[in-house]
Amino acid sequence: MRSYKVASNRIHNKFVNAPNPNNEDPSASLWQISRAYFTAERQGREPESQIPVLPIQPAQLDKQHNSIFRLGHSTVLMQLDGKLILTDPVFSYRASPFQWMGPKRFHQSPISTEALPDIDVVVISHDHYDHLDKSAINILKDKVKKFVTPLGVGQHLVRWGVSSGNIIELDWWQSVTIDGINFVATPAQHFSGRGLRDGNKTLWASWVIQSSNKSVFFSGDSGYFDGFKQIGDEYGPFDITLIETGAYNDMWSSVHMMPEQSLQAHLDLGGHHMLPIHNGTFDLSFHTWFEPLERILALANENNVSLLTPKFGQEVTLDRSLETSRWWREMLEIRVRENLTAAEL
């Protein structure tokens, strides 16, 4: 009997999403999205006070613990089995081809690219600017042992000076083991491109990362689809899921999950703990900067899901009980108190 697992598809030399009969495509046109962007009333699009960031010193990265540090957006640094793994490295001030325009960061990274020690593996989900940063690659290329990417994405790295021998490109459901850690490129519902003429010329993927005793799922960007259940059935359960929860809108929910769908993806995968990513660093939609965290927290409480919301730079140690703070609420409470004080004056 043929397996349900199907590698990526190409039509006219472009990658396409797998058929997803359970999910209608409500995506709006570019004109509709542009019109909404310029006419929508925006409040709370960026923090009014400083987001707390815990600086990471290179000496902290001793590889003695199985742990995770969230650096920003979808950039996560993991220590697994004594190896350092970095996902979707974006360190630039703007997620854009230009540093004078485009979405700007709300906060600095807890550690700079220059201060990072040697990295064993960099995992890239797709080639959009908020997930693949040319400036970061130019600094990291001489301190990374292997780059693991979906099909075609490695060619960007080659053009930027990364040795082709240090790049491994995978199709959906293909895997590679590096120093005892298994990396599986799994499907996602998204798209790719960095310019006007290269749309969907490279593949997008989610990732399963398995060490000797820990299993991590990294969603990259994706709309909700039945592939999460397939991945969970094949590779779950997961100690922790790093799930996209942010930059969502009904107009593009086929390629970016709404919070309810993010939580369902975590459940489909069989995750023990959920850490929402793709939020808190850039303004990429119409919701307030803190709404993704508030909505996913409420949903997690309703469904008895263990939700991790570490401060940027905070170590989440996977070898012991996991606890994190609701740091954005502390920011909002401080702002309310400041407003009340100002009103009294």
XYZ file of C-alpha atoms in Angstrom:
345
model
C 0.000 0.000 0.000
C 1.327 3.454 -0.882
C 2.383 5.626 2.045
C 0.436 8.804 2.730
C 3.706 10.694 2.675
C 4.149 12.640 -0.548
C 7.209 14.673 -1.443
C 6.833 18.259 -2.551
C 5.172 18.963 -5.884
C 6.238 21.280 -8.711
C 4.058 22.755 -11.417
C 5.744 24.737 -14.213
C 9.007 24.739 -12.234
C 7.353 26.175 -9.119
C 6.654 24.457 -5.822
C 3.033 24.152 -4.727
C 1.329 23.221 -1.475
C -0.002 19.723 -0.997
C -3.759 19.373 -1.636
C -5.630 20.213 1.543
C -9.329 19.397 1.104
C -10.143 20.206 4.734
C -9.008 23.802 4.444
C -10.580 26.256 2.024
C -8.323 28.998 0.690
C -9.707 32.363 1.841
C -6.602 34.315 0.866
C -7.268 37.861 -0.251
C -5.706 39.470 -3.300
C -2.659 41.692 -3.021
C -4.909 44.668 -3.784
C -7.267 43.783 -0.921
C -4.387 43.377 1.506
C -2.742 46.636 0.392
C -6.028 48.498 0.723
C -6.550 47.133 4.230
C -3.004 48.077 5.210
C -3.451 51.710 4.228
C -7.025 52.125 5.532
C -7.020 50.093 8.747
C -6.997 52.000 12.025
C -3.933 50.777 13.890
C -3.496 50.843 17.646
C -0.867 49.039 19.668
C 1.109 48.043 16.596
C 4.357 48.277 18.545
C 5.300 48.351 22.238
C 5.227 51.697 24.028
C 7.888 50.545 26.475
C 10.986 48.412 26.177
C 10.509 44.673 25.691
C 12.526 42.795 28.332
C 15.564 41.059 26.856
C 17.976 38.943 28.901
C 21.465 39.241 27.368
C 23.153 35.925 26.610
C 26.863 35.642 27.293
C 28.795 33.135 25.167
C 29.953 31.428 28.373
C 26.308 30.477 29.082
C 26.286 28.314 25.976
C 28.271 25.492 27.551
C 26.163 22.779 25.850
C 25.792 20.982 29.182
C 22.007 21.253 29.214
C 19.252 20.438 26.771
C 17.807 23.910 26.497
C 16.227 26.513 24.253
C 16.763 30.272 23.997
C 14.313 32.372 22.000
C 16.280 35.158 20.291
C 13.472 36.815 18.321
C 10.643 36.169 15.845
C 11.385 32.591 14.665
C 15.070 32.648 15.604
C 15.682 30.032 18.284
C 18.969 28.703 19.657
C 18.922 25.120 20.956
C 21.415 23.087 22.929
C 20.754 19.385 22.303
C 23.167 16.543 23.050
C 26.040 18.986 23.352
C 25.351 20.574 19.964
C 24.220 24.111 19.105
C 21.362 24.425 16.619
C 20.020 27.743 15.325
C 16.721 28.195 13.468
C 15.856 30.893 10.903
C 18.621 33.332 11.877
C 17.378 36.921 11.538
C 19.384 39.594 13.359
C 18.982 42.657 11.120
C 17.119 45.775 12.220
C 14.498 45.309 9.486
C 12.957 42.204 7.930
C 13.322 43.624 4.468
C 15.656 43.744 1.459
C 16.393 47.331 2.538
C 17.492 48.530 5.965
C 15.893 51.952 5.415
C 12.342 50.635 5.002
C 10.202 47.681 5.997
C 9.244 46.085 9.344
C 11.670 47.106 12.070
C 12.572 45.212 15.225
C 10.895 45.900 18.549
C 13.969 44.714 20.463
C 17.612 43.756 20.069
C 18.699 40.142 19.928
C 19.900 38.774 23.300
C 23.170 37.900 21.560
C 24.711 39.286 18.390
C 25.781 37.212 15.423
C 29.367 38.242 16.124
C 29.178 37.005 19.733
C 27.651 33.644 18.876
C 30.045 30.731 19.296
C 30.485 28.135 16.569
C 27.136 26.646 15.548
C 26.800 22.989 14.642
C 23.654 23.264 12.498
C 21.562 26.133 11.153
C 18.048 25.075 10.133
C 16.139 27.279 7.685
C 12.402 26.914 7.027
C 12.068 29.107 3.906
C 13.541 32.140 2.198
C 11.302 35.053 3.269
C 13.141 38.035 4.737
C 11.811 37.509 8.255
C 13.305 33.983 8.225
C 16.441 34.269 6.106
C 18.727 37.242 6.743
C 21.579 37.739 4.269
C 23.559 39.902 6.694
C 23.368 37.230 9.375
C 24.445 34.515 6.942
C 27.443 36.602 5.872
C 28.625 36.705 9.486
C 27.665 33.140 10.392
C 28.956 31.349 7.303
C 32.446 30.798 8.708
C 31.253 29.570 12.112
C 28.511 27.111 11.043
C 29.315 23.452 10.447
C 26.195 22.643 8.378
C 23.232 24.536 6.958
C 20.108 22.392 6.485
C 17.459 23.860 4.178
C 14.486 22.929 2.006
C 15.122 22.388 -1.698
C 16.506 25.434 -3.499
C 17.095 27.606 -0.436
C 20.716 26.531 -0.291
C 21.348 28.299 -3.583
C 20.791 31.648 -1.857
C 23.506 30.668 0.624
C 25.922 29.666 -2.130
C 25.481 33.072 -3.785
C 26.296 34.686 -0.422
C 29.550 32.791 -0.063
C 28.623 29.663 1.903
C 30.501 26.589 0.712
C 28.175 24.168 -1.095
C 29.805 21.364 0.873
C 28.369 22.852 4.068
C 24.777 22.881 2.767
C 22.272 20.024 2.838
C 18.996 20.554 0.931
C 16.057 18.259 1.681
C 12.663 17.575 0.165
C 9.625 16.947 2.372
C 9.989 13.719 4.381
C 13.700 13.452 3.664
C 16.064 13.409 6.638
C 19.716 13.705 7.557
C 21.569 12.803 10.742
C 24.350 15.154 11.820
C 26.473 14.240 14.858
C 23.729 11.951 16.149
C 20.863 14.456 15.771
C 18.185 13.704 13.173
C 16.683 16.490 11.048
C 13.530 15.784 9.032
C 12.092 18.246 6.533
C 8.334 17.950 6.932
C 5.539 19.634 4.951
C 4.109 23.091 5.574
C 1.426 25.164 3.837
C 3.151 28.339 2.765
C 5.008 29.973 -0.147
C 8.427 31.417 -0.927
C 10.285 34.175 -2.744
C 12.547 37.144 -2.090
C 11.785 39.237 -5.165
C 9.272 39.891 -7.902
C 10.374 37.037 -10.166
C 11.293 34.130 -7.885
C 7.928 33.267 -6.324
C 7.803 29.626 -5.157
C 11.055 28.721 -6.879
C 12.324 27.351 -3.546
C 10.630 24.976 -1.116
C 9.277 25.750 2.366
C 9.215 23.250 5.238
C 8.630 22.581 8.885
C 11.236 20.564 10.788
C 11.454 17.625 13.157
C 14.635 17.725 15.276
C 15.428 14.576 17.274
C 18.344 14.160 19.672
C 19.083 11.062 21.737
C 16.306 11.807 24.231
C 14.522 14.995 23.129
C 12.219 15.703 20.217
C 11.473 19.223 18.970
C 9.095 20.410 16.248
C 9.775 23.721 14.480
C 6.863 24.921 12.365
C 8.481 27.637 10.276
C 5.502 29.383 8.629
C 2.356 27.491 7.729
C -1.367 27.577 7.387
C -3.229 24.864 9.242
C -3.559 21.537 7.394
C -3.861 17.832 8.028
C -0.114 17.453 7.612
C 0.379 18.292 11.301
C -1.536 15.144 12.259
C 0.532 13.111 9.803
C 3.759 14.498 11.252
C 2.545 13.782 14.781
C 1.580 10.219 13.861
C 4.981 9.611 12.254
C 7.358 11.422 14.627
C 5.419 12.495 17.715
C 5.029 13.001 20.545
C 7.284 16.050 20.904
C 8.832 17.394 24.086
C 8.270 20.906 22.778
C 6.640 22.440 19.718
C 7.823 25.784 18.378
C 4.636 26.886 16.632
C 3.983 29.980 14.521
C 1.526 32.201 16.443
C 1.535 35.711 15.062
C 1.299 37.853 11.906
C -2.064 36.231 11.210
C -5.195 37.562 9.557
C -8.308 36.040 7.998
C -7.159 37.375 4.624
C -4.135 35.073 4.552
C -5.084 32.273 6.952
C -4.315 29.629 4.319
C -0.588 30.362 4.780
C -0.430 31.705 8.368
C -2.361 30.060 11.193
C -4.854 31.836 13.386
C -4.172 31.220 17.126
C -6.915 28.586 17.361
C -5.244 26.719 14.528
C -1.794 27.070 16.097
C -3.086 25.398 19.237
C -4.744 22.645 17.205
C -1.493 22.044 15.337
C 0.254 21.562 18.692
C -2.404 19.035 19.714
C -2.189 17.238 16.365
C 1.574 16.916 16.798
C 1.266 15.423 20.273
C 3.299 18.197 21.875
C 3.958 18.199 25.620
C 4.846 21.910 25.799
C 4.077 24.657 23.277
C 6.311 27.679 22.725
C 4.660 30.237 20.388
C 7.047 31.912 17.932
C 6.675 34.409 15.056
C 5.531 37.157 17.439
C 6.908 39.979 19.567
C 9.693 41.112 17.203
C 8.179 42.565 13.991
C 4.877 44.203 13.033
C 3.697 42.003 10.153
C -0.095 42.138 10.436
C -2.957 44.316 11.739
C -3.249 42.951 15.281
C -1.613 44.552 18.322
C 1.907 43.414 19.087
C 0.785 41.486 22.185
C -2.478 39.977 20.874
C -0.927 36.668 19.692
C 0.401 35.978 23.181
C -2.876 36.896 24.875
C -4.981 34.796 22.529
C -2.787 31.711 22.665
C -2.584 31.961 26.466
C -6.380 31.982 26.767
C -6.666 29.034 24.380
C -3.953 27.093 26.204
C -5.724 27.610 29.521
C -9.033 26.445 28.041
C -7.434 23.297 26.643
C -5.063 22.509 29.519
C -1.991 22.986 27.325
C 1.394 23.755 28.866
C 2.369 27.094 27.288
C 5.911 28.465 27.473
C 6.384 32.200 26.935
C 10.006 32.914 27.856
C 11.498 36.359 27.747
C 13.849 36.823 24.821
C 17.166 35.397 25.949
C 15.708 33.379 28.835
C 16.984 29.806 29.036
C 14.278 27.147 28.919
C 15.940 24.002 30.252
C 14.273 20.874 28.882
C 15.720 18.585 31.551
C 13.587 19.913 34.379
C 10.140 21.380 35.104
C 9.448 24.195 32.677
C 8.121 27.532 33.869
C 8.100 30.943 32.202
C 6.556 34.330 32.929
C 3.810 36.276 31.138
C 6.247 39.107 30.550
C 4.072 41.111 28.127
C 1.372 41.468 30.788
C 3.914 43.035 33.106
C 4.661 45.587 30.363
C 0.979 46.363 29.851
C 0.391 46.757 33.591
C 3.303 49.182 33.867
C 1.882 51.216 30.986
C -1.560 51.359 32.605
C -0.042 52.562 35.869
C 1.944 55.234 34.026
C -1.202 56.445 32.241
C -3.128 56.593 35.511
C -0.331 58.550 37.166
C -0.163 60.976 34.259
C -3.956 61.469 34.417
C -3.723 62.285 38.128
C -1.105 64.928 37.439
